[in-house]
Amino acid sequence: MIRFFKKKLVPEFWQNHLEKVRNSQKYSNFENIRFVAIDTETTGFDYENDRILCIGAVAIKNNKILVSDAIEIYIKQAVFNKETVKIHGIRKDGNEIKLNEEEAVIKFIDYLDDAVIVAHHTGFDVNMINQALKRLKVGPLESKQLDTNYIHKKIAKTDTYKKIFSLEELCEIYNVKMHDRHTALGDALITAILFLKQTAKYKKNNALNLIDLVNTNYHLLK
Amino acid sequence: MKNTISERIFDFLKNYPPFNIVTNATLLEVAQNVEIQYFEKDQVIFSQNDLPHEHFYIINQGSVRLYRFVENEKQMLDICDEGDLFGLRPLIMKENYLMGASANEETILYAIPISLFHDIILNYPKVSQFLIASFATNTREPFSEKHKGKLFANVSAIQKIEHGFSEIQSANYNKNPITCSPDTTVQTACIIMTKNVINSIIVTENEIPIGIITDKDIRTKIGTGLYKITNKVVDIMTKPVVTFPQNISVAEAQIMILKHKVSHLCITKDGTNKSELVGILTQQDLILTQGNSPSLLIKEIKNAKDAETLKHIRTKASDLTKGYLEQEIPIYFVTKVISEINTAITKKAIRMSISEIGKQPPVSFSWLALGSQGRKEQLLMTDQDNALVFENVGPAEYNAVKNYFLELAEKVTEKLNIVGFDYCPANIMASNPKWCITLEEWEQQFEAWITDPIPEKILLSIIFFDFELIYGDETLYTKMAESVFKTIEKNQIFLSFLGKVTLDNPPPLGFFKQFLVEQDGENKDSFDIKSRAIRPLVDAARILSLYHNLRVNNTISRYEKLMEVEPQNRELFESCANAFKILLQFRTSQGLRNNDNGKFVDINNLNKADRLKLKSCFKPIKNVQEAIKMRFKTSQIAQI
């Protein structure tokens, strides 16, 4: 708490984020935890120079995906990479209602609340968000994070230590239908369904609690 | 705000009933509030007797089995498939789950909050109709007796929402009661009653009912000599009258009538015998309100004065059919009852028409029903197919006689059309001069068809050889039938041609989700159950009956007769009869649900159990067609 007083100009949204995550009472009971499956579409893979185009997120609670608790934020672009338009289809001046990066990040952090982040290759998405936070002189995210790739490695019987699974591969393994690939919310939903299926499987051999799940993230652990 | 997920859910839901009925805005709201749930194989979604969830479910991927424990014995009720809806009734009825549901395989469900759906049920009568129908169809599965009754009661509970059904609840009564003043003489009162053909008259003073005179009062008080017909009605009337307020229900009326041992209830403004009379409810009204009993309907037909009344009665007969199907009355019985009603309607239409013409028929004639009505398999309103035969007459009278019957036939077909039997698009009706001819002409016609079986004549024989007497002279009808069998006996090659046509409708085999459906047109994605499943069975039964000289028309009866004639093929014919019963029931319930002739089955409306049931009917079709191919050597007949 002392840090708050040192940094004088902590924006309200960030202060809220830190307080909520640090003080959350929900993490002990799996049924009460709000997970948020996220996916970002970006202009490219360079943390320094590329930017987030869109963040999609949908909440999961008590093994249910709550469609009413979803968000899809499009971001106005200063930097633009023509090449990736082919993949995500988000043009610089498309029809979607767009926010500037600051508005978008604040909106996302507010939405995130004290939820646990679930993503596929979480490191990438979280890093992109952290870069955006950095430009607002805050960050990094303190939310707990899970990665469907690592949860799979924990469940899979064979030694897959070095293998990195793509979202497509996991969809194949877990029999998840792929709709709306390469839209942020579409991928977030696929990730959410994947997460439901994984936790159902995980539960068979392990008690389902957050600490154990977080421990599957050996690469993400700080 | 844009939400790709709810758009996708919207796209999914709008393909399935009842969501295809609601507006886009409403459906989008539903889609935005869906919860997506995942269940592993065999995972329980809810158990029997659980408290109802806040959501009901529609299957997005996978399948769900519904089951029920009756005295510790597990009964499978249904397997629901993609797009099927389940777990809704307990939420509406606010009761615990009557059955359990488990994932039959890996399953993804969309859970829809009931709170949202309540408004939809209120605002979309079609949705509640769909729900009533789908609740009712569940009874086709082997439910326990106890449950069956309960389900039926529940249907009436949901009817409160659906105003179209509310009249079932409230009793119909006569809103224009005949009255007289207290100082009327008994004689005058009796004259009024006789004139109005009623068995009671209410005595009123300032529109307030003070007593009633019924046939019984006349019998016991006048007939016995206790009073004279010159007495005042006030002397002999029964008083006080039993009164009830306007919104009386059938059940309440029944109780009142039993309790007070009266046959008439006076309906008054505030329900007391101190207020204005607004109507009278008789025991007879009550029977008619409840009474969609077949014998009552037939009686009503006999009393009908015009075609509109016949139409009304036929609509009631449809309700009756629906009720029978819900109660799992055997289809054979149902077809019999409905055929009787259709026959009675046609007879009445003929009698009305004769009296309209004002002249009795110049010679004897028979009115014949053809096609499905001739086979007594008509459960729904279908096209009319009919014909007329009249006695042979000399050339001098021929034109006059024929004109009489043509006029008659035109009047009858007009009436049947009003009742709801559409005109035959191919004009196979007695009003067509071609099909309103003498016995001799018919015999020549049949002979021409049988000896020279070109395709169009074969098609005509298929329709005409299922003729059945509806009204008129039986000898004419018998002679016609005899001529058919005699000519066929001499020309067995005809059966080969007939067999060939019969085989033109091969059954769909091996479908599942790739249901064999119509490729284009209005009925895209529908399965033509009439042409592809029912007709092949009907055709096969016909040709085999003609072969064996069996004089029955009804397809089920034909197969039953065939089982006797060919004991070696008993199993085959039995399976055909069973398949036919299932298909007919299917078509009828589909038709009633969609308010059409049931020819096309919307595959999106079928759950997995229904699909399996349908599929099981296709094997007998294939087998019987093989048998026909062999027996009538149809392969020797060149493509016609």
Short mmCIF file of N, CA and C in Angstrom, two decimals, chain A residues 67-126:
data_model
loop_
_atom_site.label_atom_id
_atom_site.label_comp_id
_atom_site.label_asym_id
_atom_site.label_seq_id
_atom_site.Cartn_x
_atom_site.Cartn_y
_atom_site.Cartn_z
N VAL A 67 -22.64 -14.96 -21.81
CA VAL A 67 -22.59 -14.15 -23.02
C VAL A 67 -22.92 -12.69 -22.70
N SER A 68 -23.77 -12.50 -21.69
CA SER A 68 -24.14 -11.13 -21.34
C SER A 68 -22.95 -10.37 -20.74
N ASP A 69 -21.97 -11.11 -20.26
CA ASP A 69 -20.79 -10.50 -19.65
C ASP A 69 -19.61 -10.64 -20.62
N ALA A 70 -19.73 -9.96 -21.76
CA ALA A 70 -18.68 -10.03 -22.78
C ALA A 70 -18.39 -8.62 -23.25
N ILE A 71 -17.23 -8.45 -23.85
CA ILE A 71 -16.86 -7.11 -24.31
C ILE A 71 -16.05 -7.25 -25.59
N GLU A 72 -16.20 -6.29 -26.47
CA GLU A 72 -15.47 -6.30 -27.74
C GLU A 72 -15.09 -4.85 -28.03
N ILE A 73 -13.81 -4.54 -27.85
CA ILE A 73 -13.38 -3.14 -27.96
C ILE A 73 -12.46 -2.97 -29.17
N TYR A 74 -12.82 -2.06 -30.03
CA TYR A 74 -11.96 -1.75 -31.19
C TYR A 74 -11.19 -0.47 -30.90
N ILE A 75 -9.92 -0.45 -31.35
CA ILE A 75 -9.04 0.66 -30.98
C ILE A 75 -8.60 1.43 -32.22
N LYS A 76 -8.69 2.75 -32.13
CA LYS A 76 -8.22 3.61 -33.22
C LYS A 76 -6.72 3.46 -33.37
N GLN A 77 -6.27 3.46 -34.62
CA GLN A 77 -4.87 3.15 -34.87
C GLN A 77 -4.02 4.37 -35.20
N ALA A 78 -2.92 4.49 -34.47
CA ALA A 78 -1.89 5.45 -34.86
C ALA A 78 -0.91 4.70 -35.77
N VAL A 79 -0.45 3.53 -35.29
CA VAL A 79 0.44 2.68 -36.08
C VAL A 79 -0.44 1.69 -36.84
N PHE A 80 -0.08 1.41 -38.07
CA PHE A 80 -0.92 0.49 -38.83
C PHE A 80 -0.06 -0.43 -39.68
N ASN A 81 -0.35 -1.71 -39.66
CA ASN A 81 0.41 -2.67 -40.44
C ASN A 81 -0.51 -3.33 -41.46
N LYS A 82 -0.26 -3.00 -42.73
CA LYS A 82 -1.14 -3.48 -43.80
C LYS A 82 -1.21 -5.01 -43.84
N GLU A 83 -0.09 -5.66 -43.54
CA GLU A 83 0.00 -7.11 -43.72
C GLU A 83 -1.03 -7.87 -42.91
N THR A 84 -1.21 -7.46 -41.63
CA THR A 84 -2.08 -8.25 -40.76
C THR A 84 -3.56 -8.02 -41.04
N VAL A 85 -3.87 -7.02 -41.84
CA VAL A 85 -5.28 -6.79 -42.17
C VAL A 85 -5.89 -8.05 -42.79
N LYS A 86 -5.01 -8.73 -43.55
CA LYS A 86 -5.47 -9.95 -44.21
C LYS A 86 -5.98 -10.98 -43.20
N ILE A 87 -5.35 -11.02 -42.03
CA ILE A 87 -5.72 -12.03 -41.03
C ILE A 87 -6.96 -11.60 -40.23
N HIS A 88 -6.91 -10.45 -39.64
CA HIS A 88 -8.00 -10.08 -38.73
C HIS A 88 -9.12 -9.28 -39.40
N GLY A 89 -8.84 -8.73 -40.61
CA GLY A 89 -9.88 -8.02 -41.33
C GLY A 89 -10.27 -6.68 -40.73
N ILE A 90 -9.49 -6.18 -39.79
CA ILE A 90 -9.83 -4.88 -39.21
C ILE A 90 -9.04 -3.81 -39.95
N ARG A 91 -9.74 -2.98 -40.70
CA ARG A 91 -9.06 -1.95 -41.44
C ARG A 91 -8.85 -0.73 -40.57
N LYS A 92 -7.98 0.16 -41.05
CA LYS A 92 -7.66 1.34 -40.25
C LYS A 92 -8.91 2.16 -40.00
N ASP A 93 -9.73 2.30 -41.05
CA ASP A 93 -10.93 3.13 -40.91
C ASP A 93 -12.17 2.29 -41.16
N GLY A 94 -12.26 1.16 -40.51
CA GLY A 94 -13.42 0.29 -40.67
C GLY A 94 -14.66 0.90 -40.04
N ASN A 95 -15.75 0.14 -40.07
CA ASN A 95 -17.03 0.68 -39.61
C ASN A 95 -17.24 0.55 -38.10
N GLU A 96 -16.42 -0.25 -37.43
CA GLU A 96 -16.64 -0.47 -36.01
C GLU A 96 -16.46 0.84 -35.25
N ILE A 97 -17.19 0.98 -34.17
CA ILE A 97 -16.99 2.15 -33.31
C ILE A 97 -15.68 1.94 -32.57
N LYS A 98 -14.78 2.90 -32.71
CA LYS A 98 -13.46 2.70 -32.13
C LYS A 98 -13.17 3.71 -31.02
N LEU A 99 -12.41 3.23 -30.06
CA LEU A 99 -11.97 4.09 -28.97
C LEU A 99 -10.48 4.36 -29.17
N ASN A 100 -9.98 5.44 -28.56
CA ASN A 100 -8.53 5.58 -28.60
C ASN A 100 -7.93 4.63 -27.58
N GLU A 101 -6.62 4.44 -27.65
CA GLU A 101 -6.00 3.40 -26.86
C GLU A 101 -6.26 3.58 -25.36
N GLU A 102 -6.18 4.81 -24.92
CA GLU A 102 -6.37 5.05 -23.49
C GLU A 102 -7.78 4.67 -23.05
N GLU A 103 -8.79 5.15 -23.79
CA GLU A 103 -10.19 4.81 -23.45
C GLU A 103 -10.38 3.30 -23.45
N ALA A 104 -9.81 2.67 -24.49
CA ALA A 104 -9.98 1.23 -24.64
C ALA A 104 -9.37 0.47 -23.45
N VAL A 105 -8.16 0.84 -23.08
CA VAL A 105 -7.50 0.13 -21.99
C VAL A 105 -8.24 0.33 -20.68
N ILE A 106 -8.68 1.57 -20.44
CA ILE A 106 -9.41 1.84 -19.20
C ILE A 106 -10.69 1.01 -19.16
N LYS A 107 -11.38 0.99 -20.31
CA LYS A 107 -12.62 0.23 -20.39
C LYS A 107 -12.36 -1.26 -20.11
N PHE A 108 -11.29 -1.77 -20.69
CA PHE A 108 -10.98 -3.18 -20.51
C PHE A 108 -10.63 -3.50 -19.06
N ILE A 109 -9.79 -2.63 -18.45
CA ILE A 109 -9.38 -2.88 -17.07
C ILE A 109 -10.60 -2.83 -16.14
N ASP A 110 -11.51 -1.89 -16.40
CA ASP A 110 -12.74 -1.82 -15.60
C ASP A 110 -13.55 -3.10 -15.74
N TYR A 111 -13.66 -3.54 -17.01
CA TYR A 111 -14.42 -4.76 -17.28
C TYR A 111 -13.78 -5.97 -16.58
N LEU A 112 -12.44 -6.00 -16.63
CA LEU A 112 -11.70 -7.14 -16.10
C LEU A 112 -11.98 -7.35 -14.61
N ASP A 113 -12.10 -6.24 -13.90
CA ASP A 113 -12.41 -6.33 -12.47
C ASP A 113 -11.37 -7.24 -11.79
N ASP A 114 -11.79 -8.13 -10.91
CA ASP A 114 -10.80 -8.97 -10.23
C ASP A 114 -10.70 -10.35 -10.89
N ALA A 115 -11.11 -10.43 -12.16
CA ALA A 115 -11.18 -11.73 -12.81
C ALA A 115 -9.80 -12.33 -13.06
N VAL A 116 -9.80 -13.65 -13.24
CA VAL A 116 -8.59 -14.37 -13.62
C VAL A 116 -8.57 -14.43 -15.16
N ILE A 117 -7.47 -14.03 -15.75
CA ILE A 117 -7.38 -14.01 -17.21
C ILE A 117 -7.11 -15.42 -17.74
N VAL A 118 -7.87 -15.80 -18.77
CA VAL A 118 -7.61 -17.06 -19.47
C VAL A 118 -7.39 -16.70 -20.93
N ALA A 119 -6.32 -17.21 -21.50
CA ALA A 119 -6.10 -16.95 -22.91
C ALA A 119 -5.29 -18.09 -23.50
N HIS A 120 -5.12 -18.03 -24.81
CA HIS A 120 -4.24 -19.00 -25.43
C HIS A 120 -2.97 -18.24 -25.80
N HIS A 121 -1.84 -18.72 -25.34
CA HIS A 121 -0.58 -17.96 -25.39
C HIS A 121 -0.79 -16.63 -24.68
N THR A 122 -1.18 -16.75 -23.46
CA THR A 122 -1.54 -15.60 -22.62
C THR A 122 -0.43 -14.56 -22.59
N GLY A 123 0.81 -15.05 -22.59
CA GLY A 123 1.94 -14.14 -22.52
C GLY A 123 1.87 -13.04 -23.57
N PHE A 124 1.53 -13.41 -24.75
CA PHE A 124 1.47 -12.43 -25.84
C PHE A 124 0.40 -11.36 -25.60
N ASP A 125 -0.82 -11.83 -25.32
CA ASP A 125 -1.92 -10.88 -25.13
C ASP A 125 -1.66 -9.96 -23.96
N VAL A 126 -1.19 -10.56 -22.86
CA VAL A 126 -0.96 -9.76 -21.66
C VAL A 126 0.17 -8.77 -21.90
#
